[in-house]
Amino acid sequence: MKRTDGLLVKGTNPILPADFPDADIIRVGDTYYMLAATLHFLPGAMILRSYDLVNWEIASYVFENFEGTEEARMTNDRNKYGYGMWAGSLQYHKGKFYVSFAAKETCKTYFYSAKNVEGPWEKTCIDFYFHHGSLFFDEDDKVYLVFGHRDIYIRELEADLTGLKAGGFARKLLTDTRDAWVPYEGAHFQKIGGTYYLFLVQWPKDGSARRIHYCFRAKSLADEFTGGVALDDAGTYGNSGIAQGRVVESNDGRFYACLMQDRGAAGRCPILVPVTFEGEMPVFGKTESVETRDNRPCYEYEPLYTSDDFTYETDEEGHCQWKKQWQWNHEPSPELWHITPENGFRIITGKVCANVTQAVNTLTQRLFFPKSAVEVTVDASDLNEGDFAGICALQGIYSMLAVTSELRRFHLVLVGRKDTEKNRSTRIPDYLPGVVFEKISLQSPVVRLRMEAEFKDGADVVTFYYREPRGGGKWRKVGESRRIYFGLDHFAGCRAGLAVYATRKHGGSACFKDFKYETK
């Protein structure tokens, strides 16, 4: 962020250089709000806040847990990676915030409402999967959902969002006839100056062969929606197109689009693009940088990542209200983690796992482009034989630097999933143990671990280091750097995770202290 005068801010894209996918953005008064998809991570449905469209902080989450299925709690042999809360819709209507999204694993569409963005949120749902639905309140208070994949539909909803309105307005708006990897989807529907606008994304197999942002418009819901390509641009990052999102009007009457771009293993990042209008047709400007007006020039934003000494106020069971930057890999098991002043954050194993992707209570943060580094002290004194405790690059092709206990001796291992083309594309759960790439004997079960993630120019690698208390304080590299990927199995950018898992018997534990986070 660069301030150009007292009120103007110049931002460089991506405005959020990390995995905040499927962004939907609105303005209420002088405040902008962004809804980001959180998939399987919990708490879910993250809402961010900004006063200048460039700098953002986490305002709240919509829900703590989601449905409580066995997959979500990982109490069976399956998991919910890549599912959960997908592309959502954020609206504000007559003093209330609304969030909606559809979940594939339950085949339901969910609606949440609250008077304040911090909640509490009330939930209703429809027992049907409306793909990538865009919630829309018209000026006559009628409410609609625009949704679909290739075929795009509009359906009128009951005012209380409990179902489709009997006899209500319904029609197909568009059909995508182009040969595409991803046909029309990602609907964002809004009304600007008396005209209805429908924004969609498409990923064609021909032409630029990258994601394209489309805009269609009509003067009434019954009219034909006409339009076409609004933005076919990759900016400065390979051939990854910038698309999928809505337009928001600033306080000073300027317009911006908040779109999305895949940035390799870092994930899907929000891109802010200036928009002007030629008649009723929006024209999308340059994608490298953008200038906005700051509504609160003296406001200090809370960072989107955080270090943590794990000194929280806890309840009688040792549980706390985490900093907003943390999310669990799945629905947590509260009986299997604790916070204490002397031990920090303790994870207790509750089942036998094949690898770290099956571990319960893995605590995660996003990794930021172009470079991030995290480090933590691990006390593995209470591990059982065959347990692993450490820091991981969490994704399908994961890597983990962990302390393990074997024959009453402690070792440091670099373990991960083998990097193959099949492993990068599969969506099936991984039941295989990780491959040990490096193994080092430790003098002590207490060791400090470090992971550096490099995303610049598509590098997409993580490198691990360790430092023992009696080792003279020097960082020692462990093995070779490991490649990381954005895959369809997790469908999320690579994250840093603190994890413990058992491979023989559960009940062991490890503690984490003095977590540090750095970004370039």
XYZ file of C-alpha atoms in Angstrom:
520
model
C 0.000 0.000 0.000
C 1.279 3.468 -0.939
C -0.474 6.660 0.155
C -0.445 9.294 -2.599
C -1.912 12.133 -0.526
C -3.989 12.583 2.601
C -6.899 10.497 1.292
C -5.726 8.591 -1.791
C -4.250 5.101 -1.519
C -2.493 3.221 -4.306
C -2.656 -0.549 -4.027
C -0.748 -3.246 -5.885
C -2.537 -6.378 -6.998
C -3.338 -8.806 -5.618
C -4.662 -6.600 -2.836
C -4.753 -9.705 -0.625
C -1.750 -11.844 -1.633
C -3.073 -15.090 -0.144
C -5.915 -17.576 -0.459
C -9.119 -15.542 0.020
C -11.151 -17.180 -2.774
C -14.535 -16.434 -4.339
C -14.652 -12.924 -2.912
C -17.964 -11.066 -2.805
C -17.864 -7.408 -1.809
C -20.335 -4.735 -0.662
C -20.229 -1.268 0.901
C -22.294 -0.174 3.906
C -21.772 3.507 4.716
C -18.032 4.152 4.733
C -17.159 0.492 5.255
C -16.455 -2.223 2.694
C -17.074 -5.870 3.531
C -15.697 -8.904 1.715
C -16.955 -12.464 2.052
C -14.306 -15.111 1.320
C -14.940 -18.816 0.877
C -13.397 -20.967 3.604
C -14.207 -24.476 2.311
C -13.425 -27.083 4.987
C -11.604 -24.700 7.348
C -13.336 -23.602 10.544
C -14.619 -21.236 11.756
C -16.186 -20.649 8.359
C -17.437 -17.964 5.966
C -14.871 -15.259 6.705
C -15.962 -11.616 6.456
C -13.233 -9.002 6.036
C -13.504 -5.236 6.531
C -11.864 -2.253 4.845
C -12.217 1.507 4.598
C -10.187 1.948 1.401
C -10.606 -1.325 -0.582
C -6.840 -1.926 -0.419
C -6.153 -2.686 3.249
C -8.266 -5.364 4.936
C -8.714 -7.050 8.288
C -10.794 -9.976 9.521
C -14.104 -8.744 10.934
C -15.796 -12.039 11.781
C -16.850 -15.527 10.765
C -20.439 -16.522 10.074
C -20.370 -19.967 11.719
C -18.135 -21.873 14.150
C -19.014 -25.379 12.961
C -20.867 -26.745 9.958
C -23.399 -29.590 10.122
C -21.221 -31.772 12.388
C -20.931 -34.648 9.923
C -18.506 -37.498 10.524
C -16.454 -36.210 7.586
C -16.284 -32.749 9.115
C -15.184 -34.172 12.479
C -12.956 -36.791 10.792
C -14.323 -39.567 12.977
C -14.551 -41.990 10.049
C -12.135 -42.940 7.265
C -13.127 -40.016 5.080
C -12.486 -36.277 5.233
C -14.072 -33.099 3.909
C -11.080 -31.420 2.256
C -12.193 -29.364 -0.719
C -15.844 -29.223 0.355
C -17.706 -27.095 2.901
C -18.405 -23.422 2.203
C -17.841 -22.620 -1.490
C -18.481 -19.442 -3.475
C -20.847 -17.377 -1.345
C -22.925 -14.237 -1.654
C -22.892 -11.224 0.680
C -25.717 -8.684 0.820
C -27.010 -5.885 3.040
C -30.718 -5.114 2.960
C -32.799 -2.952 5.284
C -30.441 -3.056 8.243
C -29.377 -6.707 8.007
C -26.402 -8.569 6.569
C -27.070 -11.712 4.549
C -24.701 -14.529 3.572
C -25.657 -17.443 1.340
C -23.789 -20.387 -0.145
C -24.350 -23.968 -1.278
C -22.516 -27.038 0.029
C -22.013 -30.001 -2.273
C -21.625 -32.666 0.403
C -25.021 -31.875 1.964
C -26.745 -30.837 -1.312
C -28.242 -27.850 0.525
C -28.196 -24.074 0.120
C -27.699 -22.029 3.296
C -28.794 -18.522 4.249
C -27.503 -16.604 7.264
C -28.658 -13.195 8.511
C -27.517 -10.802 11.244
C -27.983 -7.183 12.268
C -24.252 -6.849 12.901
C -21.434 -8.351 10.873
C -20.008 -9.793 14.110
C -23.237 -11.751 14.607
C -25.055 -13.553 16.040
C -26.134 -15.138 12.760
C -29.461 -16.896 12.206
C -29.546 -19.802 9.733
C -32.124 -21.185 7.318
C -31.570 -23.575 4.441
C -33.168 -25.028 1.329
C -32.827 -28.743 0.715
C -31.350 -28.271 -2.766
C -27.915 -27.421 -4.166
C -28.016 -24.096 -6.071
C -24.527 -23.868 -7.584
C -22.651 -20.597 -6.958
C -25.814 -18.740 -6.016
C -25.933 -14.935 -5.954
C -28.500 -13.542 -3.521
C -30.285 -10.403 -4.726
C -32.818 -8.071 -3.076
C -34.652 -5.879 -5.552
C -36.018 -2.414 -4.841
C -39.532 -3.820 -4.362
C -38.158 -6.108 -1.585
C -38.553 -9.234 -3.682
C -35.611 -11.569 -3.211
C -34.005 -13.783 -5.832
C -31.220 -16.310 -6.262
C -29.218 -16.391 -9.509
C -27.240 -19.614 -9.904
C -26.059 -22.328 -12.240
C -23.289 -24.059 -14.144
C -23.424 -23.618 -17.941
C -27.164 -22.931 -17.668
C -27.772 -19.854 -15.508
C -31.152 -19.460 -13.783
C -32.992 -16.972 -11.607
C -35.563 -18.079 -9.031
C -37.631 -15.995 -6.636
C -37.324 -16.923 -2.944
C -39.679 -16.630 -0.016
C -39.087 -13.414 1.912
C -37.819 -15.376 4.928
C -35.381 -17.379 2.725
C -36.901 -20.713 3.722
C -37.587 -21.916 0.178
C -38.500 -21.093 -3.390
C -41.604 -18.922 -3.653
C -44.564 -20.865 -4.975
C -45.563 -19.313 -8.296
C -42.668 -16.859 -8.013
C -40.580 -15.481 -10.865
C -38.351 -18.100 -12.528
C -36.494 -18.327 -15.821
C -33.275 -19.382 -17.494
C -31.128 -16.327 -18.187
C -28.264 -17.739 -20.265
C -26.693 -20.924 -21.638
C -22.981 -21.296 -22.377
C -22.480 -23.060 -25.726
C -18.694 -22.657 -25.868
C -16.344 -25.621 -25.348
C -14.877 -24.817 -21.954
C -13.040 -26.395 -19.048
C -15.356 -24.361 -16.859
C -18.552 -23.049 -18.513
C -20.496 -20.096 -17.121
C -20.622 -20.119 -13.309
C -19.672 -17.878 -10.360
C -22.750 -15.686 -10.786
C -22.769 -12.199 -9.241
C -26.043 -10.359 -9.793
C -26.647 -6.704 -8.963
C -28.485 -3.563 -10.001
C -26.680 -0.316 -10.857
C -28.527 2.805 -11.974
C -31.694 0.963 -12.938
C -29.922 -1.751 -14.963
C -29.532 -5.379 -13.926
C -26.023 -6.797 -14.296
C -25.014 -10.449 -14.350
C -21.297 -11.201 -14.012
C -19.998 -14.702 -14.779
C -16.700 -16.538 -15.171
C -15.735 -18.922 -17.944
C -12.557 -20.919 -18.638
C -12.531 -21.753 -22.372
C -10.410 -24.418 -24.035
C -9.649 -22.168 -27.010
C -8.680 -18.515 -27.435
C -6.691 -17.201 -24.491
C -7.402 -20.466 -22.623
C -7.584 -18.620 -19.325
C -10.427 -17.567 -17.059
C -12.526 -14.790 -18.575
C -14.861 -12.342 -16.846
C -18.231 -11.809 -18.563
C -20.891 -9.153 -18.120
C -24.529 -9.320 -19.289
C -27.203 -6.699 -18.653
C -30.927 -6.047 -19.032
C -33.403 -3.320 -18.094
C -35.834 -5.780 -16.526
C -35.720 -9.343 -15.259
C -37.960 -10.439 -18.111
C -35.732 -8.944 -20.834
C -32.989 -10.759 -22.709
C -29.605 -10.379 -21.018
C -27.036 -9.218 -23.572
C -23.313 -8.625 -23.324
C -20.083 -10.545 -23.534
C -16.458 -10.484 -22.470
C -15.762 -7.791 -19.873
C -12.160 -8.712 -18.993
C -9.754 -11.169 -20.616
C -6.503 -10.391 -18.824
C -3.845 -12.181 -16.785
C -2.099 -9.096 -15.447
C 1.487 -9.911 -14.536
C 1.026 -13.557 -13.523
C 1.385 -16.198 -16.234
C -1.800 -16.988 -18.115
C -4.044 -17.181 -15.080
C -7.061 -15.057 -15.895
C -8.657 -12.474 -13.608
C -12.378 -13.107 -13.218
C -15.399 -13.862 -11.009
C -16.745 -11.097 -8.790
C -18.959 -8.040 -8.526
C -18.712 -4.259 -8.852
C -18.870 -1.945 -5.845
C -19.381 1.831 -5.785
C -17.124 3.892 -3.521
C -18.240 6.846 -1.410
C -16.926 9.282 -4.017
C -18.876 7.675 -6.881
C -16.101 5.608 -8.445
C -16.544 1.929 -9.267
C -14.284 -1.045 -8.678
C -14.540 -4.761 -9.324
C -13.215 -7.276 -6.835
C -12.229 -10.327 -8.897
C -10.060 -13.401 -8.333
C -6.859 -14.852 -9.773
C -5.211 -18.232 -9.219
C -1.643 -17.716 -8.000
C -0.301 -21.241 -7.874
C 0.231 -22.815 -4.470
C -0.527 -19.495 -2.740
C -4.150 -19.969 -3.752
C -6.833 -17.744 -5.252
C -6.185 -14.080 -4.536
C -8.534 -11.035 -4.734
C -7.716 -8.514 -7.479
C -9.144 -4.966 -7.407
C -9.842 -3.451 -10.839
C -11.100 0.100 -11.574
C -14.329 0.216 -13.570
C -15.847 3.001 -15.647
C -19.087 3.007 -17.624
C -19.581 3.751 -21.306
C -23.305 4.164 -21.373
C -24.560 1.133 -19.489
C -21.576 -1.094 -20.278
C -18.837 -1.423 -17.619
C -15.259 -1.038 -18.835
C -12.593 -2.753 -16.746
C -9.284 -0.922 -16.359
C -5.683 -1.897 -15.627
C -5.139 -4.864 -13.345
C -1.597 -4.252 -12.059
C -2.455 -1.543 -9.547
C -5.356 0.612 -8.434
C -5.924 3.941 -6.667
C -8.724 4.377 -4.132
C -9.942 6.910 -1.589
C -9.410 6.245 2.111
C -12.548 6.756 4.195
C -10.624 6.537 7.512
C -7.017 7.654 6.943
C -5.931 7.149 10.559
C -7.350 3.657 10.968
C -4.885 0.910 11.939
C -5.696 -2.494 10.482
C -5.107 -5.731 12.317
C -2.785 -7.965 10.233
C -4.231 -10.918 8.337
C -1.571 -13.187 9.855
C -0.289 -13.307 13.412
C 2.420 -14.543 15.713
C 1.135 -16.146 18.909
C 2.624 -16.910 22.323
C -0.490 -18.970 23.219
C -1.123 -17.077 26.448
C -4.904 -16.897 26.298
C -7.511 -16.589 28.971
C -9.095 -20.026 29.122
C -12.205 -21.629 30.575
C -12.204 -24.443 33.119
C -11.387 -26.978 30.408
C -8.415 -24.978 29.124
C -10.135 -23.663 25.976
C -10.035 -20.129 24.627
C -11.223 -17.720 21.956
C -8.515 -17.924 19.301
C -7.108 -14.998 17.358
C -9.104 -14.542 14.171
C -6.202 -15.454 11.900
C -6.267 -19.097 13.031
C -8.552 -21.757 11.520
C -8.844 -25.490 12.184
C -8.327 -27.942 9.332
C -11.726 -29.517 10.175
C -14.292 -29.322 12.944
C -12.154 -29.407 16.096
C -12.405 -31.893 18.947
C -12.268 -29.602 22.014
C -11.460 -32.438 24.397
C -8.205 -33.038 22.475
C -6.554 -29.638 22.828
C -5.712 -27.342 25.739
C -3.973 -24.064 26.514
C -1.934 -23.648 29.714
C 0.547 -20.929 30.755
C 3.351 -23.409 31.334
C 2.888 -25.608 28.237
C 1.304 -23.350 25.631
C -0.906 -25.083 23.035
C -1.197 -28.844 23.543
C -2.701 -31.264 20.986
C -3.673 -34.762 22.149
C -4.046 -37.551 19.595
C -7.521 -39.089 19.497
C -7.221 -41.707 16.764
C -4.680 -43.541 14.640
C -3.856 -41.814 11.338
C -1.974 -42.694 8.172
C -0.607 -39.193 7.688
C -1.023 -35.562 8.703
C -4.046 -34.890 6.457
C -6.071 -37.174 8.752
C -4.972 -35.418 11.942
C -7.633 -33.771 14.095
C -7.132 -30.276 15.564
C -4.503 -29.119 13.090
C -4.326 -25.345 13.602
C -3.640 -23.357 10.416
C -2.880 -19.947 8.962
C -2.674 -18.838 5.340
C 0.725 -18.451 3.704
C 1.214 -15.117 1.927
C 2.689 -14.321 -1.485
C 5.540 -13.782 -2.358
C 7.262 -15.222 0.740
C 6.224 -16.278 4.248
C 8.063 -17.901 7.131
C 6.751 -19.464 10.328
C 8.561 -20.986 13.279
C 7.519 -22.620 16.533
C 8.995 -24.529 19.471
C 7.740 -28.104 19.797
C 7.914 -30.046 23.050
C 7.456 -33.691 22.078
C 8.208 -35.185 25.508
C 4.786 -36.843 25.790
C 4.605 -38.468 22.367
C 3.754 -42.135 22.065
C 5.837 -44.450 19.906
C 5.054 -43.722 16.264
C 3.569 -40.243 16.898
C 4.510 -37.213 14.790
C 4.403 -33.594 15.995
C 5.531 -30.529 14.111
C 4.883 -27.932 11.472
C 3.454 -28.696 8.053
C 2.732 -27.222 4.658
C -0.887 -28.384 4.566
C -2.301 -29.391 1.187
C -2.789 -32.592 -0.781
C 0.908 -32.984 -1.556
C 1.850 -32.021 1.992
C 5.256 -31.704 3.643
C 5.888 -31.821 7.387
C 8.909 -31.367 9.618
C 8.104 -33.394 12.714
C 9.522 -34.888 15.857
C 8.799 -38.606 16.151
C 9.407 -41.156 18.869
C 10.989 -44.508 17.977
C 12.328 -47.055 20.483
C 12.353 -44.404 23.211
C 14.551 -42.111 21.113
C 13.503 -38.889 19.383
C 14.145 -38.148 15.738
C 13.394 -35.270 13.427
C 11.883 -36.334 10.115
C 10.942 -34.545 6.921
C 7.903 -36.466 5.748
C 5.441 -35.833 2.951
C 3.280 -37.118 0.140
C 5.150 -38.143 -2.968
C 4.998 -35.573 -5.770
C 3.443 -37.233 -8.821
C 1.091 -36.058 -11.537
C -1.580 -38.447 -10.240
C -1.223 -37.161 -6.690
C -1.679 -33.580 -7.891
C -4.976 -34.272 -9.628
C -6.722 -36.864 -7.476
C -9.625 -35.952 -5.210
C -9.740 -39.273 -3.356
C -8.672 -39.362 0.313
C -5.026 -40.266 0.872
C -4.774 -43.413 3.017
C -1.037 -43.960 2.506
C 1.670 -43.126 5.060
C 3.932 -40.219 4.205
C 7.330 -40.814 2.619
C 10.298 -40.027 4.906
C 12.700 -37.841 2.921
C 15.146 -37.026 5.748
C 15.765 -38.325 9.282
C 17.944 -36.799 12.017
C 18.604 -37.980 15.589
C 17.744 -35.401 18.248
C 19.476 -34.717 21.533
C 16.255 -33.413 23.066
C 12.486 -33.757 22.460
C 12.287 -29.952 22.603
C 13.229 -28.363 19.293
C 12.485 -25.187 17.370
C 11.198 -25.654 13.818
C 10.992 -23.227 10.905
C 9.284 -23.347 7.508
C 9.841 -20.863 4.682
C 7.428 -20.700 1.747
C 8.458 -19.094 -1.551
C 5.794 -18.262 -4.154
C 7.453 -15.577 -6.306
C 7.509 -16.240 -10.055
C 5.806 -19.573 -9.535
C 8.595 -21.008 -7.351
C 6.048 -22.687 -5.029
C 8.446 -24.411 -2.618
C 8.778 -24.817 1.141
C 12.067 -25.228 2.972
C 12.423 -26.541 6.531
C 14.949 -25.828 9.285
C 15.472 -26.816 12.913
C 17.380 -25.526 15.922
C 18.037 -27.456 19.112
C 18.457 -25.721 22.494
C 21.967 -27.166 22.832
C 22.931 -26.671 19.200
C 24.485 -23.217 19.493
C 21.410 -21.402 18.182
C 22.135 -22.050 14.485
C 19.400 -22.931 12.009
C 20.075 -26.163 10.158
C 18.360 -26.977 6.875
C 16.561 -30.331 6.675
C 16.637 -32.078 3.305
C 15.810 -30.460 -0.016
C 13.132 -27.853 -0.580
C 9.750 -29.418 -1.306
C 7.396 -28.404 -4.126
C 3.877 -27.308 -3.185
C 0.810 -27.229 -5.430
C -2.736 -25.970 -5.635
C -4.684 -29.183 -6.183
C -8.302 -30.175 -6.686
C -8.204 -32.461 -3.646
C -8.001 -29.635 -1.066
C -8.929 -26.809 -3.490
C -7.177 -24.321 -1.200
C -3.892 -22.462 -1.055
C -1.063 -23.977 0.935
C -1.229 -23.259 4.675
C 1.076 -23.491 7.639
C -0.259 -25.984 10.163
C 0.612 -27.095 13.686
C -0.208 -30.782 13.899
C 0.150 -33.957 15.947
C -0.942 -37.426 14.828
C -0.553 -41.029 15.975
C 0.260 -44.007 13.748
C 0.088 -46.814 16.373
C -2.015 -45.812 19.378
C -3.688 -42.592 20.411
C -3.354 -40.667 23.658
C 0.064 -39.097 23.165
C 0.477 -35.324 22.964
C 2.819 -32.476 22.109
C 2.997 -28.791 23.013
C 3.624 -25.742 20.804
C 5.089 -22.477 22.098
C 6.216 -19.097 20.785
C 4.795 -19.172 17.253
C 6.331 -16.524 14.980
C 5.060 -15.405 11.569
C 7.040 -13.306 9.067
C 6.199 -12.078 5.564
C 8.175 -10.322 2.883
